[in-house]
Structures are given as structure tokens and as C-alpha cells.
Amino acid sequence: MFFSKRDIQFNLYEVLDSEALSNYPYFQDHTRESFDMVLDAAQQIAEKMLYPLLTEMDRKEPQLVEGKIRVHAGMKPIVKQFGQDGWINAGFSYDEGGQQLPATILNAAGFIFQTANYSASVFPFLTTGAANLIRSFGSKALIDTFTPKMYSGEWQGTMALTEPNAGSSLSDITTSGEPTDQEGVYKIKGQKIFISCGDHDACDNVVHLMLAKIKGGPLGAKGISLFVVPQQRPDSNDKLTPNDVITAGVYHKMGYKGAPIAHLMMGSNDDCEGYLVGDPHKGLNYMFQMMNEARIGVGLNAVSIGIAAYHTSLTYAKERPQGRRISEKDLSKPQTPIINHADVKRMLLFQKAVTEGAFALLMYCSQLADIAHVSEGETKEKAQLLLDLLTPIAKSYPSEMCCLSTSAAVQILGGAGYTTDFPVEQYYREARIHPIHEGTTGIHGLDLLGRKITMQQGKASQIFFEEVSKTLGEANIVNELKPLAEQLQKTLGKAQQVTGHLLGLAQKGEVEKYLSDATLYLELFGLITIAWQWLKQGIIAQKNLPKAHDSDRDFYQGKLMTARYFYEYELVKADPLIKRLLSADQVTIDMQSEWF
């Protein structure tokens, strides 16, 4: 198995009490039974359709043939299945044909798909994000024209931001939109690169949600608008006409090979139409809705690959005999499975600690998104602020750590892990994209320290510290967890000292010093956040352990031992980070480019 169903249930129903979401009117038609049905359906698709193509899609990557990207033939029935079953718009309202499914449950289902086959899983959910932008900000005409076929899986949706000379610096994009005689219709000209699922033959059309600048508009980010730019534009009779969107190339990647990444050229023949979404010059604000959702999604993608690699290496470690226990001197005795060696257990504990800790955080963030969506007043504000603060951690911590955890999986398999006979080498390659996707780790460090910590005069961070303190209070009355609570309390206090020190630099106008180690601050915040998640899990595990039997008892014992591991091996890494962040030595600023 490539994931733990028990761990999903533990997080959803024991830690988060996701059943309580049904108390909100928007989710009132759902129950634990309907949630489980969704997860079971996801598992069936994952096992029967996605996982069987995992290796084959990696080996037979997309190719550009006569101007069209050809993907694995198995993707067409998969995309069709997702459309038919309503996965693409499952979180939308009944009025839109959706199921009003909580993001918490939908993301748990998405996690199952991603553990089975990351490349295959991205096709439908990219469409979800694009359709969500149209339904949120587009006119009724745009909604009626584009979203039904996107929901059905007939048309793919994408997010088209990046350009050759403007990667993360969106202010510098040059793709343009020129007004026509038709209201809301613009002539688009430019190019986009690294567009996931930007062209492929598993659907009938591709609908790009594209950033461009209207000619004559403001300079920089203030002049960015959002357009629907279909690969083929539909007329009043639903007949499709080529829209002067040319696929100039397909990128061949180190991993994540099953999903095509396209280089697109628009308007080479001055015949590319784009349809304005919302108001002019507000495109970046609109796009951030999709980007923030996508950032939680990227964290989930990363942890899914990490979990799949962990379960592969765990199975191998239980089955692979090699050597004997240190205390065993009799060479006539059979070799022991490598899982009995302490160093192998250390590597397995590392994988389990960082991936299951990250998964818990992502499910928590998903529930915050649900509460922010359906609640009102102070509850809504609190959930939204906490989600905004945690988003850079939820994206970056699993992205960075799953590069390391998949490496540990390869190490456990030894020489076998370095071959294509086992999937861990593929997981190792696929994990590496996530520190880059949807903003690099460095950008998210700047976001956390430069924006999120200070927003609303520090209100979001204050809410975070209050929530961690609540958990510390619960853990302090449990004898087995009190040492962990005391350790986290000390680290939290030091982190608050670091935050005050850095904010002091900002207040003195030393902005470059303030932000120079923002990535290290993000790493520190991530360690504290995941330690908090493990303490939450530990409280539930310790509470339920006395009445548990057999596999459940083993499960809870495993949770408690992994919490211990995280505090002993991972949280202790906070101290050198704190020392560095408080240091006056600014070597990265003082170093000159000529000295490299």
C-alpha cells in the first residue's frame, strides 16, 4: 500500500473532528458515512487507474508531435472518470453542480490520488483551480461558456503566469492584451513557459487563465489583468476554432514526467482572443486566490510523494534480510530483516516524522479553509488569518523535507533504491520540483517574515502563539508528554525573541538585514509548527492508548514514539537556527558577487 488509511482517519476524525463540519449549514448534508464513501471511491480510482500507470507514465513521457503534445493513452479515461464522477467541481455549490464537499475531505481524497500517481493526479485539479477563478470573478457569459465543459473533464484548465524573462517577478511580464471592438475581448500577444498541462491530447480543449498587461495600463504589478485564453475558442454554436495559441515546445523534466509542461506562443498571427476576467488591472489579486489554494496543494503533492516513498521503504525494510543484530554473535543464525537495525529505524522514523507531521498540518490548514469559507465574524477572521500565516509553512516544509525523506527511502533500499526496479528513485526525482512550484522556498520565507508575521499588527502570529499555548496546556497535564511540552515551550519563547529582534531591525530601516535570512526563519517556524502538530497527535494517541487493542495499539504507540523522535532529532535543530538569526554577522550581505 502506498498510504495509510488509518492515518487519514486518525487525523480527520480523532485529531480534527471533521465530522463537526456537518454542523455548518453549507455542509449539513454530509456525514461521516458520506465522507468515508468519498475516500473509499478515491482509493478505488487510485488503485485501479492511477497506480498501475505510475512507472509507465514516467518512462513514456509526453512528446510534441506535429504541434500537439501527446500524453500517455491512459490519461484520457482517467480525466473522463474524474469529470464523470464530479471530482473537478466537488467542492463547489449545489447550484453549480457541485457537492459542497469540505476541502478537508476533498484534499484527503486528493492526497490518495497523489500518493498513487502524482503526475496523473494534477490534470483534473488544475482544472478545478482555473474554473474556480472563472466562477469567482468572471462574468455570467464566461461562466456559462467555459465552466461546464471544464467540470466534465472535456476541457483542461491551467494557470499561465511564467514568462522567459519574468519567472517569479510577475511585475516584469510582457504578454499584452489590446482592446478590440468587442467589450471584454482583447488580442493577446506573448509567450508563457512551464505551463502545467498547457497542451495535451487527453481532452478536447485547454483553457488558460492567463496574466497579461493591457496596453496603456499602469506599469508593474498594478497593470496586470487576468484573461481566459482558450487554445480553441468556441462560437455561439459551440464549434471550436483555433485561437492562435501555439505549443512551441514541451519540457523534459527530471521527474513528474507524466504531466506535460508546455511552452506557449500567443498571437503569432494576431488572432489570439482573450476574455477579460473581472476588472482591468486586478489580475494579480484574482490570481492569488488560485495561487494560495495551489500552495496548499503543492505541500500536499510533496507530502504525498514522501508518504508513498516511506511506505515503499518500510515494506522493503520488513522483507529484506541482511546482517544480524549487534548482540547476535552466532553466524549460523539466519539474517535479520534490516528494520531491526537501529540506523534503518532512524531513517524510517525520520520519514514518518516529517511526512506524517506535514500531513497533519495540511489537513489542519484544509479545515481552517473550510471554517473560513462557511463561518462568520470573529471565527471566520481567526481561521483566515491563521491559514494565511501557515500557508508558507504548509507549502515549504513538506516541499523541502520530502526531498530529504525520499532520499532516505533510497538509502534504505541501498543499491536497489538507485535502480529503476523500485519506485523510490522516481519518488526522489519527483519530490524535487516542489520547493520550486508556486513560489520558491526563498519567496515563501520573504512572504512569512516580510508580510504574514506583521499583517494586522501581528494579529495572525498572536493567534498562532495562542493556539500552540492551548496545546501546551493540554500536554502539560499528561505525564508522558510533559517533557515534550516543556521543550516546545522553551523553543517557542526563543522564537518569539528572534521575531522581536528581527522586527527591531526592520523598524530601524535595516530591511536587507531583516530579510536576509528569511528562509532560515521559515525553517525555524516550520520546525515549531510541525512539533506542535506532533504534540496534538500525541495527546490523542496517549488518551486512546489504554483502551486500544492489537493494530490500534501499535498505531498509537507508533505515533507516540515518532513524536519523541521529532523532538529528539528535529526540533533540536531550532537552536542553531536561533543562534544564526540573532547573530550580527551578515556574511550573505557582505559577500560581493565578484568574490565568488
Coordinates of C-alpha atoms in Angstrom, one line a residue:
M1 CA 0.0 0.0 0.0
F2 CA 1.2 3.5 -0.8
F3 CA -0.5 5.4 2.0
S4 CA -2.0 4.7 5.4
K5 CA -5.8 4.8 5.5
R6 CA -5.6 4.6 9.3
D7 CA -3.5 7.8 9.5
I8 CA -6.1 9.6 7.3
Q9 CA -8.9 8.5 9.7
F10 CA -6.8 9.4 12.7
N11 CA -6.3 13.0 11.5
L12 CA -9.8 13.6 10.2
Y13 CA -11.8 12.1 12.9
E14 CA -9.7 11.9 16.1
V15 CA -7.4 15.0 15.9
L16 CA -9.6 17.4 13.8
D17 CA -13.1 16.0 14.5
S18 CA -14.0 16.7 10.8
E19 CA -17.5 15.3 11.4
A20 CA -18.3 18.5 13.2
L21 CA -18.1 20.4 9.9
S22 CA -21.6 19.0 9.2
N23 CA -22.9 21.3 11.9
Y24 CA -22.4 24.2 9.4
P25 CA -25.5 24.6 7.1
Y26 CA -23.3 24.5 4.0
F27 CA -22.0 21.1 4.8
Q28 CA -25.1 19.8 6.7
D29 CA -26.0 17.1 4.1
H30 CA -22.7 15.3 4.8
T31 CA -21.9 12.8 7.4
R32 CA -19.0 10.5 8.5
E33 CA -20.6 7.9 6.2
S34 CA -20.6 10.2 3.1
F35 CA -17.0 11.3 3.9
D36 CA -15.9 7.7 4.1
M37 CA -17.6 6.9 0.8
V38 CA -15.7 9.7 -0.9
L39 CA -12.4 8.4 0.5
D40 CA -13.2 4.8 -0.5
A41 CA -14.1 6.0 -4.0
A42 CA -10.7 7.8 -4.2
Q43 CA -8.9 4.7 -3.1
Q44 CA -10.6 2.6 -5.8
I45 CA -9.6 5.0 -8.6
A46 CA -6.1 5.3 -7.1
E47 CA -5.6 1.5 -7.0
K48 CA -7.3 0.6 -10.3
M49 CA -6.5 3.5 -12.6
L50 CA -3.6 5.7 -11.3
Y51 CA -1.1 3.4 -9.5
P52 CA -0.9 0.9 -12.4
L53 CA 0.4 3.7 -14.6
L54 CA 2.9 5.2 -12.2
T55 CA 6.1 3.8 -13.7
E56 CA 4.8 3.6 -17.3
M57 CA 4.0 7.3 -17.3
D58 CA 7.4 8.1 -16.0
R59 CA 9.1 6.0 -18.7
K60 CA 6.9 7.1 -21.6
E61 CA 6.9 10.9 -21.1
P62 CA 4.9 13.4 -23.2
Q63 CA 6.2 14.2 -26.7
L64 CA 5.5 17.1 -29.0
V65 CA 4.2 15.6 -32.3
E66 CA 3.2 17.9 -35.2
G67 CA 2.4 20.8 -32.9
K68 CA 0.5 18.7 -30.3
I69 CA 1.7 17.2 -27.0
R70 CA 0.9 13.5 -26.8
V71 CA 0.5 12.1 -23.3
H72 CA 0.1 8.6 -22.1
A73 CA -3.0 7.0 -23.6
G74 CA -4.2 6.0 -20.2
M75 CA -4.8 9.7 -19.2
K76 CA -7.9 10.1 -21.4
P77 CA -10.0 7.6 -19.5
I78 CA -8.7 9.0 -16.2
V79 CA -9.6 12.6 -17.0
K80 CA -13.0 11.4 -18.2
Q81 CA -13.6 9.4 -15.0
F82 CA -12.7 12.4 -12.8
G83 CA -15.2 14.5 -14.8
Q84 CA -18.0 11.9 -14.8
D85 CA -17.6 11.3 -11.0
G86 CA -17.8 15.0 -10.2
W87 CA -14.3 15.3 -8.7
I88 CA -13.4 18.5 -10.5
N89 CA -16.2 20.7 -9.0
A90 CA -17.0 18.6 -5.9
G91 CA -16.2 21.5 -3.6
F92 CA -18.5 23.9 -5.4
S93 CA -22.1 24.7 -4.5
Y94 CA -25.1 22.6 -5.5
D95 CA -26.3 25.4 -7.7
E96 CA -23.1 24.9 -9.8
G97 CA -23.5 21.2 -10.0
G98 CA -21.1 20.6 -7.1
Q99 CA -21.4 18.5 -4.0
Q100 CA -20.5 21.2 -1.3
L101 CA -17.8 18.8 -0.1
P102 CA -15.4 20.2 2.6
A103 CA -11.9 21.0 1.4
T104 CA -10.7 18.8 4.3
I105 CA -12.3 15.7 2.8
L106 CA -11.5 16.7 -0.8
N107 CA -7.9 17.3 0.0
A108 CA -7.7 13.9 1.8
A109 CA -9.0 12.3 -1.3
G110 CA -6.6 14.3 -3.4
F111 CA -3.8 13.0 -1.2
I112 CA -4.8 9.4 -2.0
F113 CA -4.7 10.2 -5.7
Q114 CA -1.3 11.9 -5.4
T115 CA 0.3 9.0 -3.5
A116 CA -0.8 6.7 -6.3
N117 CA 0.4 8.7 -9.2
Y118 CA 1.4 12.4 -8.8
S119 CA 1.6 13.2 -12.5
A120 CA -1.8 11.8 -13.3
S121 CA -3.4 13.5 -10.3
V122 CA -2.6 17.0 -11.4
F123 CA -4.7 17.1 -14.6
P124 CA -8.2 17.4 -13.0
F125 CA -7.2 19.6 -10.1
L126 CA -5.5 22.2 -12.2
T127 CA -8.9 22.4 -13.9
T128 CA -10.6 22.9 -10.6
G129 CA -8.4 25.9 -9.8
A130 CA -8.8 27.5 -13.1
A131 CA -12.6 27.0 -13.1
N132 CA -12.7 28.4 -9.6
L133 CA -11.2 31.7 -10.8
I134 CA -13.8 32.0 -13.6
R135 CA -16.7 31.3 -11.3
S136 CA -15.4 33.7 -8.6
F137 CA -14.5 36.7 -10.8
G138 CA -15.8 36.1 -14.3
S139 CA -19.0 37.3 -16.0
K140 CA -22.0 35.0 -16.3
A141 CA -21.2 34.7 -20.0
L142 CA -17.7 33.4 -19.2
I143 CA -19.0 31.1 -16.5
D144 CA -21.7 29.6 -18.8
T145 CA -19.3 29.3 -21.8
F146 CA -16.3 27.6 -20.1
T147 CA -17.0 26.0 -16.7
P148 CA -19.5 23.2 -17.7
K149 CA -17.0 21.5 -20.0
M150 CA -14.2 22.1 -17.5
Y151 CA -16.3 20.4 -14.8
S152 CA -17.0 17.5 -17.1
G153 CA -13.3 17.0 -17.9
E154 CA -13.7 17.7 -21.6
W155 CA -11.7 20.9 -21.3
Q156 CA -8.5 21.3 -19.3
G157 CA -7.8 24.3 -17.2
T158 CA -4.4 25.9 -16.5
M159 CA -2.7 28.8 -14.7
A160 CA -0.4 30.7 -17.2
L161 CA 1.9 33.1 -15.4
T162 CA 5.6 32.4 -16.1
E163 CA 7.5 34.0 -18.9
P164 CA 11.1 33.5 -20.1
N165 CA 12.3 36.8 -18.6
A166 CA 9.8 37.0 -15.7
G167 CA 9.8 33.9 -13.6
S168 CA 8.6 34.8 -10.1
S169 CA 8.9 38.5 -10.9
L170 CA 5.4 38.9 -12.3
S171 CA 5.7 42.7 -12.5
D172 CA 8.0 42.2 -15.5
I173 CA 5.7 40.1 -17.7
T174 CA 5.4 41.4 -21.2
T175 CA 2.4 39.4 -22.6
S176 CA -0.1 42.0 -23.7
G177 CA -3.8 42.5 -24.3
E178 CA -5.0 45.0 -26.8
P179 CA -8.7 46.0 -26.7
T180 CA -10.9 45.2 -29.7
D181 CA -14.3 46.5 -30.8
Q182 CA -16.0 43.8 -28.7
E183 CA -16.4 44.6 -25.0
G184 CA -14.2 42.4 -22.8
V185 CA -12.4 40.8 -25.8
Y186 CA -8.7 41.5 -26.2
K187 CA -6.0 40.5 -28.7
I188 CA -3.4 38.6 -26.7
K189 CA 0.3 38.5 -27.7
G190 CA 3.3 37.0 -25.9
Q191 CA 4.6 33.7 -24.6
K192 CA 4.4 31.6 -21.5
I193 CA 6.7 28.9 -20.2
F194 CA 6.4 26.0 -17.7
I195 CA 2.6 25.7 -18.1
S196 CA 1.5 22.5 -16.5
C197 CA -0.9 20.6 -18.7
G198 CA -0.7 23.6 -21.1
D199 CA -1.4 21.3 -24.1
H200 CA -2.3 17.6 -24.4
D201 CA -4.5 15.2 -26.3
A202 CA -6.4 13.7 -23.3
C203 CA -9.1 16.4 -23.7
D204 CA -10.8 18.5 -26.4
N205 CA -9.6 21.9 -25.4
V206 CA -7.3 23.8 -23.0
V207 CA -8.5 26.9 -21.2
H208 CA -5.7 29.1 -19.9
L209 CA -6.2 31.6 -17.0
M210 CA -3.5 34.0 -18.2
L211 CA -1.9 37.1 -16.8
A212 CA -1.2 39.9 -19.3
K213 CA -1.0 43.7 -19.4
I214 CA -3.5 45.8 -21.2
K215 CA -1.7 48.2 -23.4
G216 CA -1.6 51.7 -21.9
G217 CA -2.2 50.4 -18.4
P218 CA -0.1 51.1 -15.3
L219 CA 3.5 49.8 -15.0
G220 CA 4.5 46.8 -12.9
A221 CA 2.1 44.6 -10.9
K222 CA -0.6 47.3 -10.9
G223 CA -1.0 46.9 -14.6
I224 CA -1.6 43.1 -14.6
S225 CA -5.0 41.8 -15.8
L226 CA -6.5 38.3 -15.9
F227 CA -7.8 36.7 -19.1
V228 CA -9.4 33.5 -20.2
V229 CA -7.4 32.4 -23.2
P230 CA -8.6 29.1 -24.7
Q231 CA -6.5 27.1 -27.0
Q232 CA -9.6 26.9 -29.2
R233 CA -12.3 29.4 -28.9
P234 CA -16.0 28.3 -29.0
D235 CA -18.5 30.2 -31.2
S236 CA -22.3 30.6 -30.5
N237 CA -22.9 27.0 -31.8
D238 CA -20.1 25.5 -29.6
K239 CA -18.0 24.9 -32.6
L240 CA -14.3 25.2 -31.8
T241 CA -11.9 27.4 -33.8
P242 CA -8.1 27.6 -33.4
N243 CA -7.3 30.6 -31.2
D244 CA -3.7 31.3 -32.3
V245 CA -2.2 29.6 -29.3
I246 CA 0.8 27.6 -30.5
T247 CA 2.6 24.9 -28.5
A248 CA 6.2 25.8 -29.2
G249 CA 7.8 23.1 -27.0
V250 CA 7.4 20.6 -24.2
Y251 CA 9.9 20.5 -21.4
H252 CA 11.5 17.2 -20.4
K253 CA 11.9 17.1 -16.7
M254 CA 13.9 15.0 -14.1
G255 CA 10.6 13.8 -12.5
Y256 CA 6.9 14.4 -12.6
K257 CA 7.2 13.3 -16.2
G258 CA 3.7 12.1 -16.9
A259 CA 2.2 15.6 -16.9
P260 CA 3.2 17.8 -19.8
I261 CA 4.8 21.2 -19.2
A262 CA 4.4 23.4 -22.2
H263 CA 6.0 26.5 -23.8
L264 CA 3.1 28.5 -25.4
M265 CA 3.2 31.3 -28.0
M266 CA 0.1 33.5 -28.3
G267 CA -0.8 35.9 -31.1
S268 CA 1.8 34.9 -33.7
N269 CA -0.8 35.5 -36.4
D270 CA -2.6 38.4 -34.5
D271 CA -5.6 36.2 -33.9
C272 CA -5.5 35.2 -30.3
E273 CA -8.5 36.3 -28.3
G274 CA -8.5 36.7 -24.6
Y275 CA -11.6 37.4 -22.4
L276 CA -11.1 39.8 -19.5
V277 CA -11.9 38.3 -16.1
G278 CA -13.3 40.8 -13.7
D279 CA -11.9 44.4 -13.7
P280 CA -8.8 45.5 -15.7
H281 CA -5.5 45.7 -13.8
K282 CA -6.7 43.4 -10.9
G283 CA -5.4 40.2 -12.3
L284 CA -2.7 39.6 -9.8
N285 CA -5.2 39.9 -6.9
Y286 CA -7.5 37.4 -8.6
M287 CA -4.7 35.0 -9.4
F288 CA -3.5 35.0 -5.8
Q289 CA -6.8 33.2 -4.9
M290 CA -5.7 30.3 -7.1
M291 CA -2.1 30.6 -6.1
N292 CA -2.8 30.4 -2.4
E293 CA -5.0 27.3 -2.9
A294 CA -2.3 25.9 -5.1
R295 CA 0.3 26.4 -2.4
I296 CA -1.6 24.2 0.0
G297 CA -1.9 21.8 -2.9
V298 CA 1.9 21.8 -3.6
G299 CA 2.5 21.0 0.1
L300 CA 0.0 18.1 -0.3
N301 CA 1.7 17.0 -3.5
A302 CA 5.1 16.9 -1.8
V303 CA 3.9 15.0 1.3
S304 CA 2.0 12.5 -0.9
I305 CA 5.2 11.6 -2.7
G306 CA 7.1 11.4 0.6
I307 CA 4.4 9.2 2.1
A308 CA 4.5 6.8 -0.9
A309 CA 8.3 6.6 -0.7
Y310 CA 8.1 5.9 3.1
H311 CA 5.7 3.0 2.7
T312 CA 7.8 1.6 -0.1
S313 CA 10.9 1.7 2.0
L314 CA 9.0 0.4 5.1
T315 CA 7.8 -2.6 3.2
Y316 CA 11.3 -3.3 1.9
A317 CA 12.9 -3.0 5.3
K318 CA 10.5 -5.5 6.8
E319 CA 11.2 -8.0 4.0
R320 CA 14.9 -7.6 3.2
P321 CA 17.2 -9.8 5.4
Q322 CA 20.7 -8.5 5.9
G323 CA 23.2 -8.9 8.7
R324 CA 22.3 -9.8 12.3
R325 CA 21.6 -7.8 15.4
I326 CA 24.7 -6.3 17.1
S327 CA 24.2 -8.6 20.1
E328 CA 24.0 -11.7 17.9
K329 CA 27.4 -13.4 17.5
D330 CA 26.2 -16.8 16.2
L331 CA 26.7 -16.6 12.4
S332 CA 24.7 -19.9 11.9
K333 CA 21.6 -18.0 12.9
P334 CA 19.6 -16.5 9.9
Q335 CA 20.0 -12.9 8.9
T336 CA 17.5 -10.4 10.4
P337 CA 15.3 -8.0 8.4
I338 CA 17.0 -4.7 8.1
I339 CA 14.2 -3.0 10.0
N340 CA 15.7 -4.4 13.2
H341 CA 18.9 -2.3 12.7
A342 CA 18.8 0.9 14.7
D343 CA 20.1 3.1 11.9
V344 CA 17.4 1.8 9.5
K345 CA 14.8 2.5 12.2
R346 CA 16.3 6.0 12.4
M347 CA 15.8 6.7 8.7
L348 CA 12.2 5.2 8.8
L349 CA 11.4 7.4 11.9
F350 CA 12.7 10.4 10.0
Q351 CA 10.5 9.7 7.1
K352 CA 7.5 9.0 9.3
A353 CA 8.1 12.1 11.5
V354 CA 8.4 14.7 8.7
T355 CA 5.7 13.3 6.4
E356 CA 3.0 12.4 8.9
G357 CA 3.7 15.7 10.7
A358 CA 3.4 17.6 7.5
F359 CA 0.2 15.7 6.5
A360 CA -1.3 16.7 9.8
L361 CA -0.5 20.3 9.2
L362 CA -2.1 20.2 5.7
M363 CA -5.3 18.6 7.0
Y364 CA -5.4 21.3 9.7
C365 CA -5.0 24.0 7.1
S366 CA -7.7 22.4 4.9
Q367 CA -10.1 22.6 7.9
L368 CA -9.2 26.3 8.5
A369 CA -10.1 26.9 4.8
D370 CA -13.5 25.2 5.4
I371 CA -14.2 27.2 8.6
A372 CA -13.1 30.5 6.9
H373 CA -15.5 29.6 4.0
V374 CA -18.6 28.9 5.9
S375 CA -18.4 30.7 9.3
E376 CA -18.8 34.4 10.1
G377 CA -17.5 37.2 12.3
E378 CA -14.5 36.5 14.6
T379 CA -14.4 32.8 13.9
K380 CA -14.1 33.4 10.2
E381 CA -11.4 36.1 10.7
K382 CA -9.4 34.0 13.1
A383 CA -9.4 31.0 10.7
Q384 CA -8.5 33.1 7.7
L385 CA -5.6 34.8 9.5
L386 CA -4.2 31.6 10.8
L387 CA -4.5 30.0 7.4
D388 CA -2.7 32.9 5.8
L389 CA 0.1 32.7 8.3
L390 CA 0.5 28.9 7.9
T391 CA 0.3 28.8 4.1
P392 CA 4.1 29.5 3.5
I393 CA 5.0 26.8 6.1
A394 CA 2.4 24.3 4.7
K395 CA 3.9 24.8 1.2
S396 CA 7.6 24.9 2.1
Y397 CA 8.1 22.5 4.9
P398 CA 6.9 19.4 3.1
S399 CA 8.4 20.5 -0.1
E400 CA 11.9 20.8 1.4
M401 CA 11.7 17.9 3.8
C402 CA 10.3 15.4 1.3
C403 CA 13.4 15.9 -0.8
L404 CA 15.3 14.6 2.2
S405 CA 12.8 11.9 3.2
T406 CA 12.6 10.4 -0.3
S407 CA 16.5 10.4 -0.2
A408 CA 16.2 8.4 3.0
A409 CA 13.9 5.9 1.2
V410 CA 16.5 5.4 -1.5
Q411 CA 19.2 4.9 1.2
I412 CA 17.2 2.2 3.0
L413 CA 16.9 0.2 -0.3
G414 CA 20.6 0.6 -0.8
G415 CA 21.8 -0.2 -4.3
A416 CA 18.3 -1.5 -5.2
G417 CA 17.0 2.0 -4.5
Y418 CA 19.2 3.5 -7.1
T419 CA 17.8 1.3 -9.8
T420 CA 14.5 1.6 -11.8
D421 CA 13.4 -1.8 -10.3
F422 CA 11.9 0.0 -7.4
P423 CA 9.8 3.3 -7.5
V424 CA 11.8 5.1 -4.8
E425 CA 14.2 6.6 -7.4
Q426 CA 11.2 8.0 -9.2
Y427 CA 9.8 9.5 -6.0
Y428 CA 13.2 11.1 -5.3
R429 CA 13.2 12.8 -8.7
E430 CA 9.6 13.8 -8.4
A431 CA 9.9 15.4 -5.0
R432 CA 12.5 17.9 -6.2
I433 CA 10.0 20.1 -8.1
H434 CA 8.0 21.2 -5.0
P435 CA 10.5 23.7 -3.5
I436 CA 10.2 25.4 -6.9
H437 CA 6.5 25.1 -7.7
E438 CA 4.2 28.0 -6.7
G439 CA 7.0 30.2 -5.4
T440 CA 10.4 29.1 -4.3
T441 CA 11.2 28.4 -0.7
G442 CA 13.1 31.7 -0.6
I443 CA 10.0 33.6 -1.7
H444 CA 7.9 32.0 1.0
G445 CA 10.5 32.9 3.6
L446 CA 10.1 36.6 2.5
D447 CA 6.3 36.2 2.5
L448 CA 6.3 34.8 6.0
L449 CA 8.7 37.3 7.6
G450 CA 8.0 40.3 5.4
R451 CA 4.2 40.1 5.3
K452 CA 2.5 37.4 7.3
I453 CA 4.2 38.0 10.7
T454 CA 3.4 41.7 10.5
M455 CA -0.1 41.7 9.0
Q456 CA -2.7 43.4 11.0
Q457 CA -0.1 44.5 13.6
G458 CA 0.9 40.9 14.3
K459 CA -2.6 39.6 14.9
A460 CA -2.1 36.4 12.9
S461 CA 1.1 35.4 14.8
Q462 CA -0.6 36.2 18.1
I463 CA -3.4 33.8 17.2
F464 CA -0.8 31.2 16.3
F465 CA 1.0 31.5 19.6
E466 CA -2.3 31.3 21.5
E467 CA -3.3 28.1 19.6
V468 CA 0.1 26.5 20.4
S469 CA -0.2 27.6 24.0
K470 CA -3.6 25.8 24.3
T471 CA -2.0 22.6 23.1
L472 CA 0.9 23.0 25.5
G473 CA -1.6 23.4 28.3
E474 CA -3.3 20.1 27.4
A475 CA 0.0 18.3 27.1
N476 CA 1.4 19.6 30.4
I477 CA -1.1 17.6 32.4
V478 CA -0.2 14.3 30.6
N479 CA 2.9 12.9 32.3
E480 CA 4.2 11.1 29.2
L481 CA 4.0 14.3 27.2
K482 CA 5.1 16.9 29.7
P483 CA 8.8 16.8 28.7
L484 CA 7.9 17.5 25.1
A485 CA 5.6 20.3 26.0
E486 CA 8.4 21.9 28.1
Q487 CA 10.8 21.6 25.2
L488 CA 8.4 23.2 22.8
Q489 CA 7.6 26.0 25.2
K490 CA 11.3 26.9 25.5
T491 CA 11.8 26.8 21.8
L492 CA 8.7 28.9 21.2
G493 CA 9.9 31.5 23.7
K494 CA 13.3 31.7 21.9
A495 CA 11.5 32.0 18.5
Q496 CA 9.5 35.0 19.9
Q497 CA 12.7 36.6 21.0
V498 CA 14.1 36.1 17.4
T499 CA 11.0 37.6 15.9
G500 CA 11.3 40.7 18.2
H501 CA 15.0 41.0 17.2
L502 CA 14.3 40.9 13.5
L503 CA 11.3 43.3 13.7
G504 CA 13.7 45.7 15.5
L505 CA 16.0 45.7 12.5
A506 CA 13.0 46.5 10.3
Q507 CA 11.9 49.3 12.5
K508 CA 15.4 50.8 12.3
G509 CA 15.2 50.7 8.5
E510 CA 17.7 47.9 8.1
V511 CA 15.3 46.0 5.8
E512 CA 18.0 44.0 4.0
K513 CA 19.3 42.6 7.3
Y514 CA 15.8 42.0 8.4
L515 CA 15.0 39.8 5.4
S516 CA 18.4 38.3 4.5
D517 CA 17.8 35.1 6.4
A518 CA 14.1 34.9 5.9
T519 CA 14.4 31.3 4.6
L520 CA 16.1 30.3 7.9
Y521 CA 13.2 32.0 9.8
L522 CA 10.8 29.9 7.7
E523 CA 12.7 26.8 8.6
L524 CA 12.6 27.6 12.3
F525 CA 8.8 28.4 12.1
G526 CA 8.3 25.1 10.3
L527 CA 10.1 23.0 13.0
I528 CA 7.9 24.7 15.7
T529 CA 4.7 24.2 13.7
I530 CA 5.3 20.5 13.0
A531 CA 6.4 19.9 16.6
W532 CA 3.0 21.5 17.6
Q533 CA 1.2 19.1 15.2
W534 CA 3.0 16.1 16.7
L535 CA 2.1 17.2 20.2
K536 CA -1.5 17.4 19.1
Q537 CA -1.3 13.9 17.7
G538 CA 0.5 12.7 20.8
I539 CA -2.3 14.0 23.1
I540 CA -4.9 12.0 21.2
A541 CA -2.7 8.9 20.9
Q542 CA -1.9 8.9 24.7
K543 CA -5.6 9.4 25.5
N544 CA -6.7 6.4 23.4
L545 CA -3.9 4.1 24.1
P546 CA -5.2 2.4 27.3
K547 CA -8.4 1.2 25.6
A548 CA -6.8 0.3 22.3
H549 CA -6.1 -3.3 21.1
D550 CA -3.9 -5.1 18.5
S551 CA -3.3 -2.9 15.4
D552 CA -4.8 0.2 17.0
R553 CA -2.5 -0.1 20.0
D554 CA 0.5 -0.5 17.6
F555 CA -0.7 2.6 15.7
Y556 CA -0.9 4.8 18.8
Q557 CA 2.4 3.5 20.1
G558 CA 4.0 4.4 16.8
K559 CA 2.5 7.9 16.9
L560 CA 4.0 8.5 20.4
M561 CA 7.4 7.1 19.5
T562 CA 7.5 9.2 16.4
A563 CA 6.6 12.4 18.4
R564 CA 9.5 11.5 20.7
Y565 CA 11.8 11.1 17.6
F566 CA 10.7 14.5 16.2
Y567 CA 11.5 16.3 19.4
E568 CA 14.8 14.5 19.9
Y569 CA 16.1 14.7 16.4
E570 CA 14.3 17.5 14.6
L571 CA 13.1 20.2 17.0
V572 CA 16.6 20.4 18.4
K573 CA 17.7 21.8 15.1
A574 CA 15.9 25.0 16.1
D575 CA 18.7 26.1 18.4
P576 CA 21.5 26.7 15.8
L577 CA 18.9 28.4 13.6
I578 CA 18.0 30.7 16.5
K579 CA 21.7 31.4 17.1
R580 CA 22.2 32.3 13.5
L581 CA 19.1 34.6 13.3
L582 CA 20.3 36.5 16.4
S583 CA 23.8 36.9 15.1
A584 CA 25.1 40.3 14.0
D585 CA 27.4 38.7 11.3
Q586 CA 25.8 39.4 7.9
V587 CA 28.0 37.3 5.7
T588 CA 25.5 36.9 2.9
I589 CA 25.2 40.7 2.6
D590 CA 28.9 41.4 3.0
M591 CA 29.9 38.9 0.3
Q592 CA 30.4 40.5 -3.1
S593 CA 29.5 38.9 -6.3
E594 CA 33.0 39.4 -7.7
W595 CA 34.5 37.2 -4.9
F596 CA 32.7 34.0 -5.9

